[in-house]
Short mmCIF file of C-alpha atoms in Angstrom, two decimals:
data_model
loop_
_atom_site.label_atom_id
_atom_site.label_comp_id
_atom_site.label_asym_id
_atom_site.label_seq_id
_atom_site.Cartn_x
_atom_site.Cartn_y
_atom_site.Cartn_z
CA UNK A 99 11.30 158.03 239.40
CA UNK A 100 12.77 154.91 240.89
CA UNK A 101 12.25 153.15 237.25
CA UNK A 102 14.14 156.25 235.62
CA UNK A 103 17.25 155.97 238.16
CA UNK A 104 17.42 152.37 237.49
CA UNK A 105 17.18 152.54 233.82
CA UNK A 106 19.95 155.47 234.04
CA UNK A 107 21.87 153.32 236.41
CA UNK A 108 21.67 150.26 234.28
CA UNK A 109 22.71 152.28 231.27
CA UNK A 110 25.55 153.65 233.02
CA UNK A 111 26.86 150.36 233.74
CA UNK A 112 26.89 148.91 229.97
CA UNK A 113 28.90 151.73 228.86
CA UNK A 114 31.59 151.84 231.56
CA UNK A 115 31.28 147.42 230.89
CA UNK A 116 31.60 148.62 226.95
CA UNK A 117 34.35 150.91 228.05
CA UNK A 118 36.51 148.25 230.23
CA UNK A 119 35.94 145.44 227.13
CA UNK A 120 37.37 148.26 224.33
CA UNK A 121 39.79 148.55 227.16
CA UNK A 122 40.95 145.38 227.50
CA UNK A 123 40.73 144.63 223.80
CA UNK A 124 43.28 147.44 223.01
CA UNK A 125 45.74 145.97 225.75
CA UNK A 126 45.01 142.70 224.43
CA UNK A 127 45.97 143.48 220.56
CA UNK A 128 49.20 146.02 221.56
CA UNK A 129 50.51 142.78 223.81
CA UNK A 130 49.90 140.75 220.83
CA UNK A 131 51.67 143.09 218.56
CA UNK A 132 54.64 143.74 220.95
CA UNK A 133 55.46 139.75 221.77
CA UNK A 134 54.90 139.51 217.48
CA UNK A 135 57.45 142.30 217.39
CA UNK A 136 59.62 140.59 219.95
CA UNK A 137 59.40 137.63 218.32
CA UNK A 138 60.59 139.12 214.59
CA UNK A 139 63.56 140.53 216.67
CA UNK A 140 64.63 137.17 218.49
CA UNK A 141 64.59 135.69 214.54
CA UNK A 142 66.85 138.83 213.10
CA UNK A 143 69.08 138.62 216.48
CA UNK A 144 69.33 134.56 215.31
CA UNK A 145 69.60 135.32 212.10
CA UNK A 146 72.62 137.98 212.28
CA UNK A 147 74.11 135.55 214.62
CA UNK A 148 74.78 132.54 212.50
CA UNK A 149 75.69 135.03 209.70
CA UNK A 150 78.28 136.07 211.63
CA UNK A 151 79.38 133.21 212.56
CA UNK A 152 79.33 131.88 209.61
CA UNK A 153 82.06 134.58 207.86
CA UNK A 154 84.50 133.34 210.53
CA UNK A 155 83.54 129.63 210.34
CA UNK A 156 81.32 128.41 207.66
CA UNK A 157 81.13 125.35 209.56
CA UNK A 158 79.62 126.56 213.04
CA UNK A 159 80.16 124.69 215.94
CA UNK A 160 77.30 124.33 218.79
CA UNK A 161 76.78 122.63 222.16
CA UNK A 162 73.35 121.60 222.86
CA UNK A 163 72.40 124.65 224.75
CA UNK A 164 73.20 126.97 220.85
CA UNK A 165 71.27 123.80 219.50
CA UNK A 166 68.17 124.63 221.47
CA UNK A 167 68.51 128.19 220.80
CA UNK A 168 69.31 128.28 217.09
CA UNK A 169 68.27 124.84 215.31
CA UNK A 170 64.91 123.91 217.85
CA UNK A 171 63.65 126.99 217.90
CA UNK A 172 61.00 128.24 216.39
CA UNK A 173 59.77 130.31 213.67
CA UNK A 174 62.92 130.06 211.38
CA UNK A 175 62.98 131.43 207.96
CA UNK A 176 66.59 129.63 207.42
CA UNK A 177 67.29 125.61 206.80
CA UNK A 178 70.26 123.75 208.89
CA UNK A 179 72.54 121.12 208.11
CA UNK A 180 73.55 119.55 211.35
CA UNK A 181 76.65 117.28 211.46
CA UNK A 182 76.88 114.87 214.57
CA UNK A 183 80.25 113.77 214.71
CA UNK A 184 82.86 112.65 217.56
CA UNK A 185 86.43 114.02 216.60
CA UNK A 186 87.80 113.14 219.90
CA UNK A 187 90.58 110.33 219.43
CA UNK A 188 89.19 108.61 222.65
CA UNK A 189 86.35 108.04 220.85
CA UNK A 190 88.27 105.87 217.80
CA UNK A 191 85.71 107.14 215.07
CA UNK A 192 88.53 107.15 212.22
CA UNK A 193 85.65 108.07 209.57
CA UNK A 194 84.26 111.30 211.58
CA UNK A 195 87.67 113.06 210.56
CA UNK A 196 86.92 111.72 206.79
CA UNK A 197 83.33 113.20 206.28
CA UNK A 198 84.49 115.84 208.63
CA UNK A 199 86.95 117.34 206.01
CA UNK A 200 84.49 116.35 203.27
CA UNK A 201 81.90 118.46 205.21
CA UNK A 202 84.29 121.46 205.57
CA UNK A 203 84.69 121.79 201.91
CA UNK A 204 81.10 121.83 200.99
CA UNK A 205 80.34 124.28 203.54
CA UNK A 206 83.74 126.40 202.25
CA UNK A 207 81.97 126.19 199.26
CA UNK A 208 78.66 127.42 199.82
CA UNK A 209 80.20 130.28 202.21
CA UNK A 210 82.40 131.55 199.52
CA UNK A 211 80.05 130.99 196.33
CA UNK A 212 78.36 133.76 194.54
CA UNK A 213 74.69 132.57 195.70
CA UNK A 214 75.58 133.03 199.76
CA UNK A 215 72.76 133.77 201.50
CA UNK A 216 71.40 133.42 205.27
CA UNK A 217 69.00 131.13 204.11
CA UNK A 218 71.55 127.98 204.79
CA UNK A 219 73.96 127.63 207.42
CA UNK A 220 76.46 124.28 208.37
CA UNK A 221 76.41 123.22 211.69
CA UNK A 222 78.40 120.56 213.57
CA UNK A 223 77.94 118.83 216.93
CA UNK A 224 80.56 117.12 218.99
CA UNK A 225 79.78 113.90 221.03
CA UNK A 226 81.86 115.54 223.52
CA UNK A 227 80.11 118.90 223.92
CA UNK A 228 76.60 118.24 222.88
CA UNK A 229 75.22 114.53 224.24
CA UNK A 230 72.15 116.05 225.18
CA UNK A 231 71.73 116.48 221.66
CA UNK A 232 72.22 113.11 220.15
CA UNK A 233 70.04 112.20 222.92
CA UNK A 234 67.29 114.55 221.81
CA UNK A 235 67.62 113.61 218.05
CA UNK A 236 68.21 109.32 219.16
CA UNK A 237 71.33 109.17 217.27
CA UNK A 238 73.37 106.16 218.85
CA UNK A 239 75.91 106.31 216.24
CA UNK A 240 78.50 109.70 214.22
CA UNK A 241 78.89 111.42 212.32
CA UNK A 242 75.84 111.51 211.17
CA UNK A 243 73.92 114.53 208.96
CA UNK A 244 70.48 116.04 209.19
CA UNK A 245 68.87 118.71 208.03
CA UNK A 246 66.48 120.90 209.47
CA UNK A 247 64.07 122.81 207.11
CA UNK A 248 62.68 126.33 207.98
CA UNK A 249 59.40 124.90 209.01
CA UNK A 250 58.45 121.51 210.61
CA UNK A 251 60.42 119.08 211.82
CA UNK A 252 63.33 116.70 210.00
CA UNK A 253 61.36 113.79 207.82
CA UNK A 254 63.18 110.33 207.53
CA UNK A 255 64.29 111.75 204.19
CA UNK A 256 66.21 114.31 205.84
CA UNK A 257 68.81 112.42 207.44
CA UNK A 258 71.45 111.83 204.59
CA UNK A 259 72.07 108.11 203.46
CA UNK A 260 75.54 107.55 204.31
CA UNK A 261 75.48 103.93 203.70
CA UNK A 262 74.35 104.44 199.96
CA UNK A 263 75.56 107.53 198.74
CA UNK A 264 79.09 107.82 200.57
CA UNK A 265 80.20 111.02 201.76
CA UNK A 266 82.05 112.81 198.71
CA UNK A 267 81.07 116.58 199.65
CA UNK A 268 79.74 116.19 195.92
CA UNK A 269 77.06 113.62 196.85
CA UNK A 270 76.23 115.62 200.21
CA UNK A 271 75.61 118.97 198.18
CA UNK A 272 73.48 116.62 195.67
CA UNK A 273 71.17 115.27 198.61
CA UNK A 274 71.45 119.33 200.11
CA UNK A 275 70.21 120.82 196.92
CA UNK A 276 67.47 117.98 196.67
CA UNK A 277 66.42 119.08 200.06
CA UNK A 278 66.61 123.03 200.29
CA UNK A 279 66.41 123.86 196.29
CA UNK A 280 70.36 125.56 196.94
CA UNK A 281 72.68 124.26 194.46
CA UNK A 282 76.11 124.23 195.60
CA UNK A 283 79.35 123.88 193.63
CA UNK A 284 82.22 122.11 194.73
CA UNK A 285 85.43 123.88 194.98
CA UNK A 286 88.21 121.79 196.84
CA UNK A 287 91.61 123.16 197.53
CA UNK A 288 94.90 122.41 194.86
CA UNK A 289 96.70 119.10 195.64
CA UNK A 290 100.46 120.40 195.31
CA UNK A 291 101.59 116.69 195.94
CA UNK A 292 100.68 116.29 192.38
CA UNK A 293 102.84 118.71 190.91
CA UNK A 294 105.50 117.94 192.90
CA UNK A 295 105.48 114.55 191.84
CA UNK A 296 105.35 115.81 188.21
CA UNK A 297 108.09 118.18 188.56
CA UNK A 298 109.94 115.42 189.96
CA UNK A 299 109.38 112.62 187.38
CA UNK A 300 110.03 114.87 184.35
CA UNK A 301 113.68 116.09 186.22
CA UNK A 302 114.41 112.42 186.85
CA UNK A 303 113.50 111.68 183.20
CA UNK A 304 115.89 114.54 182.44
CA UNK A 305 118.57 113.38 184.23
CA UNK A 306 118.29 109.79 182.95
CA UNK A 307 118.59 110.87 179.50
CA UNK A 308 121.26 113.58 180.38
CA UNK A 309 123.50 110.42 181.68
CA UNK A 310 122.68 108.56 179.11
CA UNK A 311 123.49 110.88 175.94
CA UNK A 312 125.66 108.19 174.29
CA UNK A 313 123.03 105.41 174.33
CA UNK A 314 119.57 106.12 173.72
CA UNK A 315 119.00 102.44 172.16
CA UNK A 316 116.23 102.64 175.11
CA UNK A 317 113.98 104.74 173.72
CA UNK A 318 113.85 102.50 170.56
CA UNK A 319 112.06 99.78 172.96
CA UNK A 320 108.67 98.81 171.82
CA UNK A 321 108.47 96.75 174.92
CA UNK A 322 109.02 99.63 177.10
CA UNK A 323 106.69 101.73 175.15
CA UNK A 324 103.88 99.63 175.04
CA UNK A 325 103.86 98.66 178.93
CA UNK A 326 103.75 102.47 179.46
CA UNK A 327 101.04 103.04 177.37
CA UNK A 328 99.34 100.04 179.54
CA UNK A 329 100.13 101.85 183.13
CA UNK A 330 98.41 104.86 181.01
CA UNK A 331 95.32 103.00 180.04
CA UNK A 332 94.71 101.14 183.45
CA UNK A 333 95.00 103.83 185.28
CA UNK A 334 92.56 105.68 183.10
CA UNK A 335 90.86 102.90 183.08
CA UNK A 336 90.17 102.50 186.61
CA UNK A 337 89.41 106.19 187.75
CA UNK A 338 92.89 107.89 189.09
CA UNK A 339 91.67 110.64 187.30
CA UNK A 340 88.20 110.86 189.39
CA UNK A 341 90.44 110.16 192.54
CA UNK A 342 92.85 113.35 191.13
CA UNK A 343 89.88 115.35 190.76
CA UNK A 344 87.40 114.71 193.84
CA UNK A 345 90.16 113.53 196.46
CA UNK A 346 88.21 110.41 197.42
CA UNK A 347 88.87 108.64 201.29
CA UNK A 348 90.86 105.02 200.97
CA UNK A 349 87.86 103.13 202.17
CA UNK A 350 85.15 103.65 204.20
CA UNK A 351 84.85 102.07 207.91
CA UNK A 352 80.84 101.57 209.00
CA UNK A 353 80.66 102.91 212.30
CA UNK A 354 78.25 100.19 213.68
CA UNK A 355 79.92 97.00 212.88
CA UNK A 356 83.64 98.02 212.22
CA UNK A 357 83.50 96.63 208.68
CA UNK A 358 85.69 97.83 205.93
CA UNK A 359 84.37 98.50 202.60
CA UNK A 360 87.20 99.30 200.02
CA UNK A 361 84.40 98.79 196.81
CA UNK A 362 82.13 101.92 197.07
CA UNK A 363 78.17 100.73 196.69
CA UNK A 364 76.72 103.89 194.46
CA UNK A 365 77.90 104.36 190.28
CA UNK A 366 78.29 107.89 192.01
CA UNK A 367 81.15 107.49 193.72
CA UNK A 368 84.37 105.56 194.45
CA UNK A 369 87.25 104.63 196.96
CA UNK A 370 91.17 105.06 196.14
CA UNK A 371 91.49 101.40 197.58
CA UNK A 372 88.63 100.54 194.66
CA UNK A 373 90.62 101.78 191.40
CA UNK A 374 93.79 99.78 192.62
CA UNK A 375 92.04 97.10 192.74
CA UNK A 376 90.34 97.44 189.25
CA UNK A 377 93.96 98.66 188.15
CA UNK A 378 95.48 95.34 188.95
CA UNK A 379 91.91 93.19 187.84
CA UNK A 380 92.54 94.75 184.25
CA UNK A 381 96.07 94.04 184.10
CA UNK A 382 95.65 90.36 184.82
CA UNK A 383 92.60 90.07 182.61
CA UNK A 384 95.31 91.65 179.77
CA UNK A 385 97.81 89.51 181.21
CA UNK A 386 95.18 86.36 180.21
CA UNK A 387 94.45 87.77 176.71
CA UNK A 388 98.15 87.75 176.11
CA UNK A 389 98.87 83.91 177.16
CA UNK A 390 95.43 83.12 175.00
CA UNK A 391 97.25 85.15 171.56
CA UNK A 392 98.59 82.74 168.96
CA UNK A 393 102.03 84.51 169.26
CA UNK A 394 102.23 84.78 173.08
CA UNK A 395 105.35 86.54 174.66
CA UNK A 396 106.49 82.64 175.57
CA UNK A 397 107.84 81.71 172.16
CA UNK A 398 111.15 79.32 172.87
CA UNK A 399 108.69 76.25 174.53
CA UNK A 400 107.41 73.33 172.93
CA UNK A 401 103.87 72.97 171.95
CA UNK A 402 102.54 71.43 175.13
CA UNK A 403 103.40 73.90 177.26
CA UNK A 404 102.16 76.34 174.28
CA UNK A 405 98.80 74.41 175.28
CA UNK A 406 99.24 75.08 178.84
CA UNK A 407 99.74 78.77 178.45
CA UNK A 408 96.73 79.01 176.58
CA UNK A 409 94.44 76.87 178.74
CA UNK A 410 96.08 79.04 181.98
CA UNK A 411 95.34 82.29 179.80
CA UNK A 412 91.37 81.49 179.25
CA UNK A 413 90.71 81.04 182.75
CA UNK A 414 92.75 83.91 183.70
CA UNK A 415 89.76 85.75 181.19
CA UNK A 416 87.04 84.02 182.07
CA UNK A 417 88.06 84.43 186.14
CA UNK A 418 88.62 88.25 186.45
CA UNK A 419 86.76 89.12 183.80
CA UNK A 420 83.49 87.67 186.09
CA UNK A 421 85.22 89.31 189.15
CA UNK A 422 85.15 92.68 187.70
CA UNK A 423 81.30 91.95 185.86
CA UNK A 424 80.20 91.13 189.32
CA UNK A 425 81.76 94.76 190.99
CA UNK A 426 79.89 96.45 188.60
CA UNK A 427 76.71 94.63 189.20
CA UNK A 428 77.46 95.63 193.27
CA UNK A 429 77.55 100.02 191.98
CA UNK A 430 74.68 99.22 189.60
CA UNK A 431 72.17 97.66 191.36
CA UNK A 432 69.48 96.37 189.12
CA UNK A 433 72.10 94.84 186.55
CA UNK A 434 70.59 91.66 185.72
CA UNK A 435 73.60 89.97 184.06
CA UNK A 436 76.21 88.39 185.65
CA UNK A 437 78.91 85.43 184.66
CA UNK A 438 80.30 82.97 187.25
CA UNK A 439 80.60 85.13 190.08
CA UNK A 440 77.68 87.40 191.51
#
């Protein structure tokens, strides 16, 4: 009898321990289930967030505590490009406001493209309002861009190469597309200075020819002619209309040592400052070329100074022509020839 009790006892015992463990493993699965649930919800909340945000500002501004909350955490199904920048004039970062207007349009143009999605937002962070966050990411310098892809963490590849590629909102969306597989075209707004300038230099030519209806000898000018058609080709020449069209900054200021570069180092890309300089390199080199003809514009001297003209001509080739061989060698890197100057 005692055996039987103990056996039943015993028995008793492994199904109320069965009963607690089935018990414990439902609990266990629903809590599972519910934080996973949670968890899907935080992500939508974020998501719906930044999309909002986003219709009012496609570039969203954060302070390190919408950092933490939006960018750090984790899971995201959505990849970030994070601008640190320092707009604040105490600060004396003259480039910030350059990329900063570069990085506007590229995020204008992703917001209002046809391929929008919540899979990409644009983010910016102010010195001012977010330190702990260039702390967190060891960024001593701005503006500076990152992005952050949906999982992991930003590679060395994912900081954007300033230095090389410039910051044309072109060659950002370029580097963007190469990181995130979203292509992005550029849209930037109509420069009205340019058709006010036309409108103005065709009613000035109007009026010049208006006043001077009895003598139009002028137009008969070859001279006159052909140095227009030179301002024409020189300034084709040397990119005005890739300034016209992509709105390129003067010159670019590095942030750590203060230098200036006016000569832009990628093929991809160029500085206003740069085509005025190539402008006025071209015209002396045609300048040179002129002096070196056999029937130079200086035709009332003697042969000596004929001789003179000629010699000062050559070098006047030989010079800029090596000046402007060794700029291109400085966009093309690999070039291997070079003349005088490298």
């Amino acid at each position: 009898m005692f055996i039987m009790a103990a056996t039943v006892r015993h028995r008793g015992l492994a199904t109320i321990a069965k009963l607690w463990l089935f018990t414990f493993l439902i609990f266990l699965f629903t809590n599972v289930s519910i934080n996973a649930k949670k968890k899907e919800q935080t992500l939508g909340e974020r998501v719906k967030q930044l999309t909002d945000w986003s219709y009012k500002r496609p570039v969203i501004n954060m302070n390190g505590e919408k950092y933490r909350q939006f960018i750090k955490a984790s899971p995201r199904n959505y990849s970030v490009i994070l601008m640190l920048t320092a707009m604040d004039s105490r600060r004396k970062c003259s480039v910030c406001k350059q990329v900063n207007e570069e990085f506007q349009i590229l995020a204008n143009s992703w917001r209002f493209s046809g391929s929008y999605s919540n899979k990409l937002f644009f983010v910016s962070v102010d010195y001012d309002s977010g330190q702990d966050v260039f702390s967190a990411l060891k960024a001593t310098s701005a503006p500076s861009i990152i992005h952050f892809p949906m999982k992991g963490k930003p590679k060395k590849a994912d900081t954007f190469d300033m230095q090389r590629l410039g910051f044309q909102a072109e060659q950002i969306a370029k580097w963007v597309a190469e990181r995130t597989d979203v292509t992005i075209r550029i849209f930037r707004p109509p420069n009205h200075a340019g058709i006010l300038l036309l409108g103005l230099a065709l009613t000035t030519i109007a009026g010049l020819l208006y006043f001077r209806r009895n003598n139009l000898e002028f137009l008969y000018n070859k001279n006159m002619w052909g140095m227009l058609a030179l301002l024409v080709v020189f300034s084709m020449m040397s990119g005005q209309m890739w300034n016209h069209i992509r709105g390129p900054p003067f010159a670019h200021r590095n942030p750590q040592s203060g230098q200036v570069n006016y000569i832009h180092g990628s093929s991809q890309g160029q500085f206003q400052a740069e085509t005025y300089i190539i402008f006025v390199l071209y015209a002396f080199l045609t300048v040179g070329m002129v002096l070196l003809s056999k029937d130079n514009f200086i035709t009332e001297t003697n042969g000596g100074q004929k001789r003179v003209m000629t010699i000062i001509g050559l070098f006047m080739i030989v010079f800029f022509f090596s000046l402007i061989l060794s700029i291109f060698r400085s966009k093309y890197r690999g070039y291997p020839y070079s003349f005088l100057l490298r």
